[in-house]
Amino acid sequence: MIIAASAPLTVVAGGVTSNYAVTGLPGIPLSFVVLGAVLLLFTVGYSAMSQHVHNAGAFYAYIARGLGKPAGVGAAWVALVAYNAMQIGIYGMFGFALSSLITGLTGAEPAWWLCALIAWVVVAVLGVNKVDLSAKVLGALVALEFLVVIIYDLIAVAAAPEGISAASLAPSGLFTAGVGAALAFSIAAFMGFESGAIYNEEVKDPRTTARRATFIAIVIIACFYAFSAWAMSVGEGDSRVIARSTELGPDLIFAFLAERVPAWAVDLSSLLFVTSLLAALVAFHNVVARYFFALGREGVLPAALATTSRRTQAPVVGSLTQSAIAVVVLAVFAVAGNGSEAGPLFPVVTLFTWLTNMGAFGLVLLMALTSFAVVGYLGRHGADYGTWTRLIAPTAAGIALAALFGIIVANFDVLIGLEESSILGWLLPVIVLAPGLLGMVWALGLRRRRPDVYAGIGYGGDAPEPAGAPGGVQGAAAPPRS
């Protein structure tokens, strides 16, 4: 589920080429190594805390237990906006990709929004079923994605028109003007890595499964994307990869393969690009549904959101709520895009670009806050952990992620494709951040109006820690749910 959210084929075909094209830096492969190291630092404390706090609203619960309940509710509302934005934005790329595939195979030209609705139906059906059904479907799709990218990588390295070189891994190719935008682009490739802890209440061994899965996923993602970005540079030639990425964009790897493999293999790769997007849609949908469930169960949002299916135990109302939000936003963009000058690219340059960058913006902020929450929580409950786990690793990760958040803010206009300053450059970040402030106000209102609900914030139905602790975060760690 973690790697499905990362969408390997989508990142390599779309994310890596866009990074080369927009930043003009040859050091994109190294950016994945650097970010992988930062996220491994983050995971040291995050996974340690996951052994004590088992809650479907992971960031929400961790921040509530480490930094206080108002901060936790604010984080939850930011998470809902960010994950919804990430998930719904992907519908834009899916609609464009499937429409283009159908046009290429049949000559028909279905509207992007109609293709997006096909995915919406599939995601809605999988979302109300057990998570293991989604995992089985996504497992097969992700395996095929990896196979396509690995084949591309091997052919690219074998082609090597300028010879095999490590120039794209040199620090001088990354740490120069534009490094901020490069890191901001690349961090989006990791989004979803933190979702392992969200399933802690559904796995057989909540103390070890999510922890191991998160570490393994980060290593795989960082190494795989770094190698693939390097292979792309070698396959096109270090001197040509930026120009080719600018010229062809996401079609670069398919154009490369078209010159070297049978046509049916290229068509299959294009189909798997579409299923890669579908896998990411399902993964992020499940995350949003579980956040709704966690907040409904604790009374922070309407209790109906905590309703689960008797047959599948899936958070059915949370799932349906996410589906309803998605179809409304799709309808708005479908109407807005009618007759747009962007033509077929409208859902890519607006819905996909705007919303996925909003999502990455919010999630990096949440990761930074979670790092500091880990320091607060383990400082009180982590007597069994050493200084590295309790303090050094999460603090270093928090500082690095806070710096990355600042970089994203500074480069947001570039990330959403604006050539000059625009209202969107500040409006989209505000849409993500404003709910955080409203959530904190809401939590303070609950403390006054419904102290029983306030006491349970971040505990997922477990017994709250002793009353009187500042922010409700002192005392013994809550036991795992049975």
mmCIF file of C-alpha atoms in Angstrom, residues 29-285:
data_model
loop_
_atom_site.group_PDB
_atom_site.id
_atom_site.type_symbol
_atom_site.label_atom_id
_atom_site.label_comp_id
_atom_site.label_asym_id
_atom_site.label_seq_id
_atom_site.Cartn_x
_atom_site.Cartn_y
_atom_site.Cartn_z
ATOM 1 C CA PRO A 29 19.142 11.145 -8.963
ATOM 2 C CA LEU A 30 21.059 12.458 -5.940
ATOM 3 C CA SER A 31 17.956 14.294 -4.680
ATOM 4 C CA PHE A 32 16.254 10.957 -3.999
ATOM 5 C CA VAL A 33 19.245 9.756 -1.991
ATOM 6 C CA VAL A 34 19.300 12.947 0.106
ATOM 7 C CA LEU A 35 15.561 12.855 0.796
ATOM 8 C CA GLY A 36 15.679 9.127 1.507
ATOM 9 C CA ALA A 37 18.277 9.797 4.219
ATOM 10 C CA VAL A 38 16.109 12.543 5.762
ATOM 11 C CA LEU A 39 13.025 10.320 5.763
ATOM 12 C CA LEU A 40 14.956 7.439 7.325
ATOM 13 C CA LEU A 41 15.855 9.828 10.147
ATOM 14 C CA PHE A 42 12.183 10.747 10.412
ATOM 15 C CA THR A 43 11.173 7.082 10.516
ATOM 16 C CA VAL A 44 13.484 6.280 13.456
ATOM 17 C CA GLY A 45 11.298 8.214 15.889
ATOM 18 C CA TYR A 46 8.052 7.831 13.930
ATOM 19 C CA SER A 47 8.261 4.048 13.995
ATOM 20 C CA ALA A 48 9.237 4.004 17.664
ATOM 21 C CA MET A 49 6.148 6.043 18.521
ATOM 22 C CA SER A 50 4.014 3.785 16.300
ATOM 23 C CA GLN A 51 4.712 0.933 18.719
ATOM 24 C CA HIS A 52 2.871 2.869 21.429
ATOM 25 C CA VAL A 53 0.226 4.831 19.526
ATOM 26 C CA HIS A 54 -2.046 2.733 17.305
ATOM 27 C CA ASN A 55 -4.501 5.011 15.569
ATOM 28 C CA ALA A 56 -5.900 5.163 12.034
ATOM 29 C CA GLY A 57 -5.238 8.914 12.046
ATOM 30 C CA ALA A 58 -1.494 8.567 12.471
ATOM 31 C CA PHE A 59 -0.195 12.151 12.119
ATOM 32 C CA TYR A 60 -3.243 13.437 13.980
ATOM 33 C CA ALA A 61 -2.777 11.076 16.921
ATOM 34 C CA TYR A 62 1.002 11.504 17.098
ATOM 35 C CA ILE A 63 0.841 15.302 17.114
ATOM 36 C CA ALA A 64 -2.025 15.288 19.638
ATOM 37 C CA ARG A 65 -0.069 12.997 21.973
ATOM 38 C CA GLY A 66 3.232 14.827 21.501
ATOM 39 C CA LEU A 67 2.371 18.504 21.055
ATOM 40 C CA GLY A 68 -1.089 18.730 22.599
ATOM 41 C CA LYS A 69 -4.671 18.154 21.534
ATOM 42 C CA PRO A 70 -5.355 21.511 19.825
ATOM 43 C CA ALA A 71 -2.286 20.999 17.642
ATOM 44 C CA GLY A 72 -3.445 17.447 16.941
ATOM 45 C CA VAL A 73 -6.904 18.479 15.731
ATOM 46 C CA GLY A 74 -5.388 21.266 13.644
ATOM 47 C CA ALA A 75 -3.024 18.722 12.104
ATOM 48 C CA ALA A 76 -5.930 16.369 11.421
ATOM 49 C CA TRP A 77 -7.789 19.010 9.450
ATOM 50 C CA VAL A 78 -4.648 19.852 7.478
ATOM 51 C CA ALA A 79 -4.164 16.137 6.812
ATOM 52 C CA LEU A 80 -7.721 15.765 5.533
ATOM 53 C CA VAL A 81 -7.247 18.637 3.089
ATOM 54 C CA ALA A 82 -3.761 17.508 2.034
ATOM 55 C CA TYR A 83 -4.626 13.833 1.474
ATOM 56 C CA ASN A 84 -7.872 14.715 -0.286
ATOM 57 C CA ALA A 85 -5.988 17.164 -2.521
ATOM 58 C CA MET A 86 -3.357 14.555 -3.338
ATOM 59 C CA GLN A 87 -5.950 11.897 -4.133
ATOM 60 C CA ILE A 88 -8.315 14.074 -6.139
ATOM 61 C CA GLY A 89 -5.475 15.718 -8.052
ATOM 62 C CA ILE A 90 -4.378 12.326 -9.369
ATOM 63 C CA TYR A 91 -7.772 11.956 -11.054
ATOM 64 C CA GLY A 92 -6.674 14.752 -13.398
ATOM 65 C CA MET A 93 -3.626 12.856 -14.623
ATOM 66 C CA PHE A 94 -5.594 9.603 -14.750
ATOM 67 C CA GLY A 95 -8.322 11.141 -16.896
ATOM 68 C CA PHE A 96 -5.754 12.597 -19.292
ATOM 69 C CA ALA A 97 -3.693 9.386 -19.491
ATOM 70 C CA LEU A 98 -6.636 7.046 -20.063
ATOM 71 C CA SER A 99 -8.201 9.368 -22.613
ATOM 72 C CA SER A 100 -4.884 9.563 -24.500
ATOM 73 C CA LEU A 101 -4.482 5.771 -24.388
ATOM 74 C CA ILE A 102 -7.990 5.170 -25.749
ATOM 75 C CA THR A 103 -7.446 7.749 -28.468
ATOM 76 C CA GLY A 104 -4.191 6.100 -29.512
ATOM 77 C CA LEU A 105 -5.709 2.614 -29.619
ATOM 78 C CA THR A 106 -9.151 3.302 -31.079
ATOM 79 C CA GLY A 107 -9.238 6.834 -32.456
ATOM 80 C CA ALA A 108 -12.071 7.768 -30.114
ATOM 81 C CA GLU A 109 -11.566 10.858 -27.945
ATOM 82 C CA PRO A 110 -13.402 10.424 -24.638
ATOM 83 C CA ALA A 111 -13.532 13.418 -22.303
ATOM 84 C CA TRP A 112 -10.944 13.332 -19.529
ATOM 85 C CA TRP A 113 -13.606 13.691 -16.856
ATOM 86 C CA LEU A 114 -15.479 10.644 -18.174
ATOM 87 C CA CYS A 115 -12.292 8.584 -17.907
ATOM 88 C CA ALA A 116 -11.726 9.962 -14.408
ATOM 89 C CA LEU A 117 -15.238 8.860 -13.419
ATOM 90 C CA ILE A 118 -14.359 5.285 -14.426
ATOM 91 C CA ALA A 119 -11.510 5.354 -11.909
ATOM 92 C CA TRP A 120 -13.783 6.991 -9.349
ATOM 93 C CA VAL A 121 -16.217 4.047 -9.520
ATOM 94 C CA VAL A 122 -13.415 1.483 -9.132
ATOM 95 C CA VAL A 123 -11.893 3.357 -6.186
ATOM 96 C CA ALA A 124 -15.288 3.759 -4.496
ATOM 97 C CA VAL A 125 -15.975 0.012 -4.743
ATOM 98 C CA LEU A 126 -12.539 -1.010 -3.449
ATOM 99 C CA GLY A 127 -12.744 1.594 -0.693
ATOM 100 C CA VAL A 128 -15.713 -0.047 1.036
ATOM 101 C CA ASN A 129 -14.080 -3.479 0.961
ATOM 102 C CA LYS A 130 -11.464 -4.950 3.273
ATOM 103 C CA VAL A 131 -8.020 -3.395 3.000
ATOM 104 C CA ASP A 132 -6.489 -6.745 2.064
ATOM 105 C CA LEU A 133 -8.564 -6.779 -1.145
ATOM 106 C CA SER A 134 -7.147 -3.394 -2.092
ATOM 107 C CA ALA A 135 -3.671 -4.596 -1.149
ATOM 108 C CA LYS A 136 -3.957 -7.669 -3.381
ATOM 109 C CA VAL A 137 -5.124 -5.603 -6.348
ATOM 110 C CA LEU A 138 -2.448 -2.979 -5.778
ATOM 111 C CA GLY A 139 0.239 -5.590 -5.202
ATOM 112 C CA ALA A 140 -0.277 -7.022 -8.679
ATOM 113 C CA LEU A 141 -0.333 -3.577 -10.299
ATOM 114 C CA VAL A 142 2.767 -2.359 -8.469
ATOM 115 C CA ALA A 143 4.698 -5.508 -9.414
ATOM 116 C CA LEU A 144 3.938 -4.854 -13.080
ATOM 117 C CA GLU A 145 4.923 -1.194 -12.705
ATOM 118 C CA PHE A 146 8.279 -2.185 -11.265
ATOM 119 C CA LEU A 147 8.809 -4.627 -14.108
ATOM 120 C CA VAL A 148 8.197 -1.940 -16.753
ATOM 121 C CA VAL A 149 10.521 0.574 -15.087
ATOM 122 C CA ILE A 150 13.240 -2.049 -14.536
ATOM 123 C CA ILE A 151 13.075 -3.038 -18.217
ATOM 124 C CA TYR A 152 13.330 0.633 -19.185
ATOM 125 C CA ASP A 153 16.272 1.134 -16.801
ATOM 126 C CA LEU A 154 18.191 -1.832 -18.184
ATOM 127 C CA ILE A 155 17.607 -0.831 -21.804
ATOM 128 C CA ALA A 156 18.595 2.778 -21.000
ATOM 129 C CA VAL A 157 21.843 1.735 -19.326
ATOM 130 C CA ALA A 158 22.623 -0.606 -22.220
ATOM 131 C CA ALA A 159 21.980 2.187 -24.752
ATOM 132 C CA ALA A 160 24.198 4.814 -23.041
ATOM 133 C CA PRO A 161 24.854 7.001 -26.110
ATOM 134 C CA GLU A 162 27.450 9.036 -24.176
ATOM 135 C CA GLY A 163 28.738 6.134 -22.135
ATOM 136 C CA ILE A 164 27.991 5.159 -18.551
ATOM 137 C CA SER A 165 28.677 8.088 -16.247
ATOM 138 C CA ALA A 166 28.122 9.024 -12.610
ATOM 139 C CA ALA A 167 27.977 12.734 -13.403
ATOM 140 C CA SER A 168 24.308 12.959 -12.370
ATOM 141 C CA LEU A 169 25.225 11.720 -8.892
ATOM 142 C CA ALA A 170 27.813 14.438 -8.285
ATOM 143 C CA PRO A 171 26.857 16.907 -5.506
ATOM 144 C CA SER A 172 27.728 19.842 -7.798
ATOM 145 C CA GLY A 173 24.871 18.794 -10.085
ATOM 146 C CA LEU A 174 22.280 19.235 -7.305
ATOM 147 C CA PHE A 175 23.536 21.695 -4.702
ATOM 148 C CA THR A 176 23.364 24.845 -6.781
ATOM 149 C CA ALA A 177 20.718 27.394 -7.767
ATOM 150 C CA GLY A 178 17.446 25.509 -8.161
ATOM 151 C CA VAL A 179 18.176 22.842 -5.538
ATOM 152 C CA GLY A 180 15.092 23.918 -3.585
ATOM 153 C CA ALA A 181 12.743 23.274 -6.479
ATOM 154 C CA ALA A 182 14.458 19.941 -7.199
ATOM 155 C CA LEU A 183 13.978 18.724 -3.622
ATOM 156 C CA ALA A 184 10.393 19.996 -3.592
ATOM 157 C CA PHE A 185 9.619 18.015 -6.736
ATOM 158 C CA SER A 186 11.350 14.870 -5.488
ATOM 159 C CA ILE A 187 9.693 14.810 -2.058
ATOM 160 C CA ALA A 188 6.348 14.289 -3.798
ATOM 161 C CA ALA A 189 7.675 10.904 -4.967
ATOM 162 C CA PHE A 190 7.782 9.729 -1.341
ATOM 163 C CA MET A 191 4.308 10.901 -0.361
ATOM 164 C CA GLY A 192 2.387 8.020 1.183
ATOM 165 C CA PHE A 193 5.443 6.420 2.817
ATOM 166 C CA GLU A 194 4.081 7.384 6.230
ATOM 167 C CA SER A 195 0.789 5.568 5.663
ATOM 168 C CA GLY A 196 2.004 2.284 7.159
ATOM 169 C CA ALA A 197 1.149 3.460 10.657
ATOM 170 C CA ILE A 198 -2.385 4.314 9.528
ATOM 171 C CA TYR A 199 -3.078 0.572 9.158
ATOM 172 C CA ASN A 200 -1.732 -0.295 12.609
ATOM 173 C CA GLU A 201 -5.215 -1.181 13.879
ATOM 174 C CA GLU A 202 -5.725 -3.642 11.006
ATOM 175 C CA VAL A 203 -2.411 -5.531 10.892
ATOM 176 C CA LYS A 204 -1.659 -8.701 12.848
ATOM 177 C CA ASP A 205 1.325 -7.267 14.733
ATOM 178 C CA PRO A 206 0.952 -3.491 15.223
ATOM 179 C CA ARG A 207 4.230 -3.228 17.134
ATOM 180 C CA THR A 208 6.438 -4.389 14.274
ATOM 181 C CA THR A 209 4.573 -4.580 10.949
ATOM 182 C CA ALA A 210 4.221 -0.856 10.179
ATOM 183 C CA ARG A 211 7.712 -0.124 11.486
ATOM 184 C CA ARG A 212 9.370 -2.685 9.237
ATOM 185 C CA ALA A 213 7.192 -1.812 6.256
ATOM 186 C CA THR A 214 8.020 1.895 6.517
ATOM 187 C CA PHE A 215 11.792 1.383 6.691
ATOM 188 C CA ILE A 216 11.717 -1.131 3.835
ATOM 189 C CA ALA A 217 9.519 1.101 1.684
ATOM 190 C CA ILE A 218 11.743 4.178 2.094
ATOM 191 C CA VAL A 219 14.884 2.253 1.177
ATOM 192 C CA ILE A 220 13.206 0.687 -1.848
ATOM 193 C CA ILE A 221 11.664 3.959 -3.019
ATOM 194 C CA ALA A 222 14.840 6.034 -2.593
ATOM 195 C CA CYS A 223 17.128 3.493 -4.258
ATOM 196 C CA PHE A 224 14.699 2.658 -7.045
ATOM 197 C CA TYR A 225 13.992 6.272 -8.000
ATOM 198 C CA ALA A 226 17.646 7.310 -7.727
ATOM 199 C CA PHE A 227 18.682 4.417 -9.980
ATOM 200 C CA SER A 228 15.874 5.104 -12.476
ATOM 201 C CA ALA A 229 16.661 8.825 -12.666
ATOM 202 C CA TRP A 230 20.329 7.963 -13.200
ATOM 203 C CA ALA A 231 19.395 5.401 -15.872
ATOM 204 C CA MET A 232 17.316 8.056 -17.640
ATOM 205 C CA SER A 233 20.298 10.402 -17.685
ATOM 206 C CA VAL A 234 22.549 7.638 -19.036
ATOM 207 C CA GLY A 235 19.974 6.460 -21.575
ATOM 208 C CA GLU A 236 19.407 9.915 -23.051
ATOM 209 C CA GLY A 237 22.939 11.158 -22.441
ATOM 210 C CA ASP A 238 23.959 13.516 -19.650
ATOM 211 C CA SER A 239 24.111 16.430 -22.086
ATOM 212 C CA ARG A 240 20.657 15.736 -23.590
ATOM 213 C CA VAL A 241 18.436 14.503 -20.741
ATOM 214 C CA ILE A 242 17.241 17.964 -19.676
ATOM 215 C CA ALA A 243 16.398 19.046 -23.226
ATOM 216 C CA ARG A 244 14.653 15.738 -23.966
ATOM 217 C CA SER A 245 12.644 15.963 -20.736
ATOM 218 C CA THR A 246 11.584 19.492 -21.631
ATOM 219 C CA GLU A 247 10.575 18.385 -25.129
ATOM 220 C CA LEU A 248 8.714 15.155 -24.322
ATOM 221 C CA GLY A 249 7.767 15.299 -20.632
ATOM 222 C CA PRO A 250 5.994 12.109 -19.424
ATOM 223 C CA ASP A 251 6.191 10.652 -22.939
ATOM 224 C CA LEU A 252 9.997 10.468 -22.763
ATOM 225 C CA ILE A 253 10.275 6.896 -21.525
ATOM 226 C CA PHE A 254 7.514 5.683 -23.846
ATOM 227 C CA ALA A 255 9.187 7.373 -26.837
ATOM 228 C CA PHE A 256 12.490 5.811 -25.793
ATOM 229 C CA LEU A 257 10.925 2.363 -25.557
ATOM 230 C CA ALA A 258 9.062 2.789 -28.855
ATOM 231 C CA GLU A 259 12.419 2.903 -30.652
ATOM 232 C CA ARG A 260 13.633 -0.311 -29.037
ATOM 233 C CA VAL A 261 10.738 -2.663 -28.203
ATOM 234 C CA PRO A 262 7.651 -3.928 -30.061
ATOM 235 C CA ALA A 263 4.612 -1.633 -30.285
ATOM 236 C CA TRP A 264 2.539 -3.925 -28.062
ATOM 237 C CA ALA A 265 5.089 -3.523 -25.270
ATOM 238 C CA VAL A 266 4.814 0.267 -25.486
ATOM 239 C CA ASP A 267 1.012 0.047 -25.391
ATOM 240 C CA LEU A 268 1.252 -2.238 -22.344
ATOM 241 C CA SER A 269 3.589 0.245 -20.660
ATOM 242 C CA SER A 270 1.107 3.055 -21.337
ATOM 243 C CA LEU A 271 -1.673 0.936 -19.865
ATOM 244 C CA LEU A 272 0.416 0.293 -16.755
ATOM 245 C CA PHE A 273 1.006 4.036 -16.452
ATOM 246 C CA VAL A 274 -2.777 4.335 -16.158
ATOM 247 C CA THR A 275 -3.010 1.507 -13.600
ATOM 248 C CA SER A 276 -0.135 3.107 -11.671
ATOM 249 C CA LEU A 277 -2.314 6.169 -11.213
ATOM 250 C CA LEU A 278 -5.255 3.971 -10.235
ATOM 251 C CA ALA A 279 -3.124 2.278 -7.575
ATOM 252 C CA ALA A 280 -2.186 5.658 -6.105
ATOM 253 C CA LEU A 281 -5.842 6.732 -6.123
ATOM 254 C CA VAL A 282 -6.868 3.649 -4.127
ATOM 255 C CA ALA A 283 -4.017 4.039 -1.646
ATOM 256 C CA PHE A 284 -4.714 7.706 -0.869
ATOM 257 C CA HIS A 285 -8.465 7.062 -0.768
#
